[in-house]
Short mmCIF file of C-alpha atoms in Angstrom, two decimals:
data_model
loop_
_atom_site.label_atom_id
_atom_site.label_comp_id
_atom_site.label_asym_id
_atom_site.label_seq_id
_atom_site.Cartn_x
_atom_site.Cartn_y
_atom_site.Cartn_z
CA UNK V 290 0.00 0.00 0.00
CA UNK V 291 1.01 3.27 -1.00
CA UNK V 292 1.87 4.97 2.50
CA UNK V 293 1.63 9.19 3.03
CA UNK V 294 3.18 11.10 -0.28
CA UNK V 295 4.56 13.83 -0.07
CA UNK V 296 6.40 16.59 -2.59
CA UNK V 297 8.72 18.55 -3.13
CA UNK V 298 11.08 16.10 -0.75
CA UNK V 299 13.93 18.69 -1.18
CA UNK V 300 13.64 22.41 -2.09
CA UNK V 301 15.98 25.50 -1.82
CA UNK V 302 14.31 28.63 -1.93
CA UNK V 303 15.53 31.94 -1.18
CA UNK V 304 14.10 34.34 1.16
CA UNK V 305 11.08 36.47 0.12
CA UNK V 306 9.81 33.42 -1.63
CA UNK V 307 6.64 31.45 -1.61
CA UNK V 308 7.28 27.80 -1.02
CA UNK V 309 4.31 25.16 -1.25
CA UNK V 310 4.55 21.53 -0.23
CA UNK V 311 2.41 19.14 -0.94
CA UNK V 312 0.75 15.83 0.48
CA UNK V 313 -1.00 13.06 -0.09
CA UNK V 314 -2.54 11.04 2.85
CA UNK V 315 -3.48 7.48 3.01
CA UNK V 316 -6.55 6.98 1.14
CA UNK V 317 -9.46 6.39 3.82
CA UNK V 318 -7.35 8.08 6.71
CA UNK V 319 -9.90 10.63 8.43
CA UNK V 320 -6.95 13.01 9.75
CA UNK V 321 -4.07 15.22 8.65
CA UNK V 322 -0.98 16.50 10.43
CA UNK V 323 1.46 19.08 9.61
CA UNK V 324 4.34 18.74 11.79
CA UNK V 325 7.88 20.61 11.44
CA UNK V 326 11.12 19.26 12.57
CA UNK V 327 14.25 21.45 13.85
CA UNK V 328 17.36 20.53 15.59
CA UNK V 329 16.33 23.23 17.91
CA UNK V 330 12.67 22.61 18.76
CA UNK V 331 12.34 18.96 17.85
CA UNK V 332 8.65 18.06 16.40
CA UNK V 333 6.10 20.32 16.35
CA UNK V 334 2.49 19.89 15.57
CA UNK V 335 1.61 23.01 13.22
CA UNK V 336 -2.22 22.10 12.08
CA UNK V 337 -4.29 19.04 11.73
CA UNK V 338 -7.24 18.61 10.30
CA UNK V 339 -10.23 15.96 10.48
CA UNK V 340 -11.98 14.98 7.74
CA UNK V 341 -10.45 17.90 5.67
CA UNK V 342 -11.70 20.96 7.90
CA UNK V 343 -8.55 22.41 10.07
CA UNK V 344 -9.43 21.71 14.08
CA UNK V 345 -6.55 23.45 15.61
CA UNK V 346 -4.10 25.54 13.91
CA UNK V 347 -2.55 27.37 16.85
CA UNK V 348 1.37 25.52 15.97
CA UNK V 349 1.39 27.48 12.99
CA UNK V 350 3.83 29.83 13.50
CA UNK V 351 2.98 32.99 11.73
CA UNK V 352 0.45 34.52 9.24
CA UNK V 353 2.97 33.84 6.83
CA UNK V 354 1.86 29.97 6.93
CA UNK V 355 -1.35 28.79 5.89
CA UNK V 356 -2.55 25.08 5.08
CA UNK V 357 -5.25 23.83 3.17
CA UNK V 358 -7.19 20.55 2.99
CA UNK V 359 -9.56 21.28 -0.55
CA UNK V 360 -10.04 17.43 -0.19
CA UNK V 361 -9.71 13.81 1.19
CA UNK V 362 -6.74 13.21 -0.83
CA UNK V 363 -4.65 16.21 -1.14
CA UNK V 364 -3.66 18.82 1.32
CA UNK V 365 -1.03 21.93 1.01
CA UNK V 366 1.39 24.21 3.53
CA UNK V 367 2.66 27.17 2.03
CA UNK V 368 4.85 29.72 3.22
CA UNK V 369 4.39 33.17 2.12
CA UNK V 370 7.17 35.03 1.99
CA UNK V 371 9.66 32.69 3.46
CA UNK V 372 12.67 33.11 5.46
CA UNK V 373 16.23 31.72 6.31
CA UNK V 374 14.06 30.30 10.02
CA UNK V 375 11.28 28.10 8.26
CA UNK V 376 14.66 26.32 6.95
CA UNK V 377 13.34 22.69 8.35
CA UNK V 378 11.67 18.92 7.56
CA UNK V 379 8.28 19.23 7.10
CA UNK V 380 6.53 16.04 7.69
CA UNK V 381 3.26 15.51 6.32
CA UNK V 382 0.99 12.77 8.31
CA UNK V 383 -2.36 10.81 8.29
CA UNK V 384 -3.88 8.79 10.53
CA UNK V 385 -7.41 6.67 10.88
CA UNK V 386 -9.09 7.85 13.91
CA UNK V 387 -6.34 9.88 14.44
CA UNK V 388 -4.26 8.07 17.57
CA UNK V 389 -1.16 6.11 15.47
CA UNK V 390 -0.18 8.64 12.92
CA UNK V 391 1.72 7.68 9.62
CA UNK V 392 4.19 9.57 8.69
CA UNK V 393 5.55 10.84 5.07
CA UNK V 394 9.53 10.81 4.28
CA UNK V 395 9.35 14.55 4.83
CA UNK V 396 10.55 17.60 2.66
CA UNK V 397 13.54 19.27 3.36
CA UNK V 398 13.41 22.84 2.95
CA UNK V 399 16.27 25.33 2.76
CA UNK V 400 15.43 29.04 3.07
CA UNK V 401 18.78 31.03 1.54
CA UNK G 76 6.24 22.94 23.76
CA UNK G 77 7.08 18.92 23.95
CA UNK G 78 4.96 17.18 26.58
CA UNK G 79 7.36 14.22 26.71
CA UNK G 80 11.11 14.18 27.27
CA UNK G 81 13.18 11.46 26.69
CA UNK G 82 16.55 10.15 28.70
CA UNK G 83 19.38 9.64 27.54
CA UNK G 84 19.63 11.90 24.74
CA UNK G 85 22.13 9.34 22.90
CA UNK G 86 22.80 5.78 23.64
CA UNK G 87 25.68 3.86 21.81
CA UNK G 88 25.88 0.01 23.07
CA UNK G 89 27.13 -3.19 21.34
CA UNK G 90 25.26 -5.28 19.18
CA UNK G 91 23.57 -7.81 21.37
CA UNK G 92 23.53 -5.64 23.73
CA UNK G 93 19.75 -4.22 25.44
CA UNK G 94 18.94 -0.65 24.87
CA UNK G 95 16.70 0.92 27.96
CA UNK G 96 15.29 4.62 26.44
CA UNK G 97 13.19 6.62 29.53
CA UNK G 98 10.35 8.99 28.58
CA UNK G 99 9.06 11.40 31.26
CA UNK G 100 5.99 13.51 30.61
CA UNK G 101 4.14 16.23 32.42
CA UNK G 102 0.03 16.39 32.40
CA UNK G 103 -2.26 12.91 32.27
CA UNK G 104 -2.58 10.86 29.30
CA UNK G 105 -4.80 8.22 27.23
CA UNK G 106 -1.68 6.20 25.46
CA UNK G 107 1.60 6.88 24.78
CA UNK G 108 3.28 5.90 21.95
CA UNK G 109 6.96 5.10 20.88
CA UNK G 110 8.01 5.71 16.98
CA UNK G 111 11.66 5.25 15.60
CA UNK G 112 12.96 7.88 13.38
CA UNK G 113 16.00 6.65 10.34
CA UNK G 114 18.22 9.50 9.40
CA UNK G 115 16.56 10.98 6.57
CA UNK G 116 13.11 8.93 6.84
CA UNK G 117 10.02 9.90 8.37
CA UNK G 118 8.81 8.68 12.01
CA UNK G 119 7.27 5.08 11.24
CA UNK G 120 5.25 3.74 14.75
CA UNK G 121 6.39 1.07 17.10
CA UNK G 122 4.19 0.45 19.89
CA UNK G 123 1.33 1.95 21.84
CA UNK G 124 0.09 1.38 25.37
CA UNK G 125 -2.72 2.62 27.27
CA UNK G 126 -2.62 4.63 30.33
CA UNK G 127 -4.32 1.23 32.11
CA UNK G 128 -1.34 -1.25 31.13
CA UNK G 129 1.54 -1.61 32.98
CA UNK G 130 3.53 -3.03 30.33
CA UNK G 131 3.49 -4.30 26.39
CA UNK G 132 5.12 -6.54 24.71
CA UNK G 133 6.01 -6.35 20.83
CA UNK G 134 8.77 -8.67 19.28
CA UNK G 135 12.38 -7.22 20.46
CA UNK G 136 10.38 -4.29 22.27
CA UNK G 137 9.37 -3.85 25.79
CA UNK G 138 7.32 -0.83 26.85
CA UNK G 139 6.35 0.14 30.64
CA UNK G 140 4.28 2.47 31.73
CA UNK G 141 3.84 3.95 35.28
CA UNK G 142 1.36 7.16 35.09
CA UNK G 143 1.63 7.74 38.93
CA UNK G 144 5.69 8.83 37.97
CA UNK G 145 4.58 9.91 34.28
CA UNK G 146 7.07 8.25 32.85
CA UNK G 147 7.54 5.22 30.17
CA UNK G 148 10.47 2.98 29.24
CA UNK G 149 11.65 1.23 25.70
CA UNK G 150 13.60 -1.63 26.18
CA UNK G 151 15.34 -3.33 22.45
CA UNK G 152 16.52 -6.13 23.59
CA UNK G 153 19.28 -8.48 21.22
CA UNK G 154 20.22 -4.65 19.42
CA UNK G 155 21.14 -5.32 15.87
CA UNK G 156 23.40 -2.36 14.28
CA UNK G 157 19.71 -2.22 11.99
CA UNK G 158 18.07 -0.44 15.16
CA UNK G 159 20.32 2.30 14.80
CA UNK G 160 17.46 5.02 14.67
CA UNK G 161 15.80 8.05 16.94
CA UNK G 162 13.90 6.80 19.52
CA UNK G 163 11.12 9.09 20.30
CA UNK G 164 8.11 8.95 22.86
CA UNK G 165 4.71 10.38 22.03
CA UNK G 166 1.51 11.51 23.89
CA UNK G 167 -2.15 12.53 23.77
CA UNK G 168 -3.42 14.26 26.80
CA UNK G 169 -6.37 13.87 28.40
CA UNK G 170 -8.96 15.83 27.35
CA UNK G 171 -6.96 17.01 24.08
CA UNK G 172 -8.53 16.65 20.96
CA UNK G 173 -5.78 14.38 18.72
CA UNK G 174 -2.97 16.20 19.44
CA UNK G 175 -0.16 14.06 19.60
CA UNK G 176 3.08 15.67 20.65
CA UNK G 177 6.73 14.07 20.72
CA UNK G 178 9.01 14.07 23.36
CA UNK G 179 13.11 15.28 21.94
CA UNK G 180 14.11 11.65 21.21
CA UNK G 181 16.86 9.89 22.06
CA UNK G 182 19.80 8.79 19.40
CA UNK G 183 20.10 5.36 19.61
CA UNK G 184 23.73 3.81 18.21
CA UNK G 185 24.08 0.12 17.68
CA UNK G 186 27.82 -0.96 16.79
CA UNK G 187 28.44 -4.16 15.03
#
């Protein structure tokens, strides 16, 4: 089985930029999770959603980050304008019922 | 903010060796959960136990809980140099939604 998708899994930007990542959950999984990953502040949780509408979004760090779920099967953070500091992994993840999560291989962003 | 925090921060034993990871947390919980982390890959889960076991058995893993000290244990026991991985702990608290957050892991080294 296909497990969570998601693209670009590296991208250098530079700053001022807008920078969209994509994901793909696991088809029938009825939640999403955005989480970042720093040396400095580990894992965060940035949004999740349940059955595509957004329950808490108070991880996301700044109006310059939004996230959108337009459907079961496809879900988007963007960063708008980014900077050198949103340089991190950020791990897309679904889960059914949403207690064991699944995690994608991440995408590696580097804000120059 | 992490709600769990693991101990030690990096382990290197011998393979054949047992690896003992600690997890300590702060408010009550439902489950907590242990996921490994490759370099490079995304978190993939290991084990989950309730917050009314004592302990849970999965293959090479051994998981304890004791809620009245908030804290959990990993035990890999027989390491192979293939569990070479982050260790990381995970909770939901009580009374929170599906917010799982992730302790700061601990760097687990198996030499062959």
């Amino acid at each position: 089985d296909a497990g969570v998708i998601q693209s670009p899994r590296h991208e250098v930007t530079e700053m001022g930029q807008e920078v969209t990542l994509r994901c793909k959950p696991i088809s029938g999984h009825d939640y999403l999770f955005w989480y970042r990953q720093t040396m400095m502040r580990g894992l965060e949780l940035l949004i999740y959603f349940n059955n595509n509408v957004p329950i808490d979004d108070s991880g996301m760090p700044e109006d310059r980050f939004s996230a959108k779920m337009p459907n079961a099967s496809f879900s988007t953070l963007k960063i708008q304008p980014s900077e050198p500091r949103d340089s991190a992994v950020y791990f897309c993840a679904s889960s059914p019922g949403g207690t064991v999560i699944y995690f994608g291989e991440g995408s590696w962003l580097t804000v120059v | 903010s992490q709600q769990g925090e693991e101990d030690p921060q990096a382990l290197s034993i011998q393979e054949g060796e047992n690896a003992t990871m600690n997890c300590s947390y702060k408010t009550s919980i439902n489950n907590l959960q242990w996921y490994r982390q490759n370099s490079g890959r995304g978190l993939v889960h290991l084990i989950l136990i309730r917050s009314n076991e004592r302990e849970k058995h999965s293959g090479r893993l051994r998981v304890t809980l004791d809620t009245s000290k908030k804290s959990s244990s990993l035990l890999i026991t027989a390491s192979r140099a293939a569990d070479t991985a982050s260790y990381f702990c995970a909770t939901i608290s009580s009374g929170s939604a599906r917010q799982l957050t992730f302790g700061s892991g601990t760097q687990l080294t198996v030499l062959p």
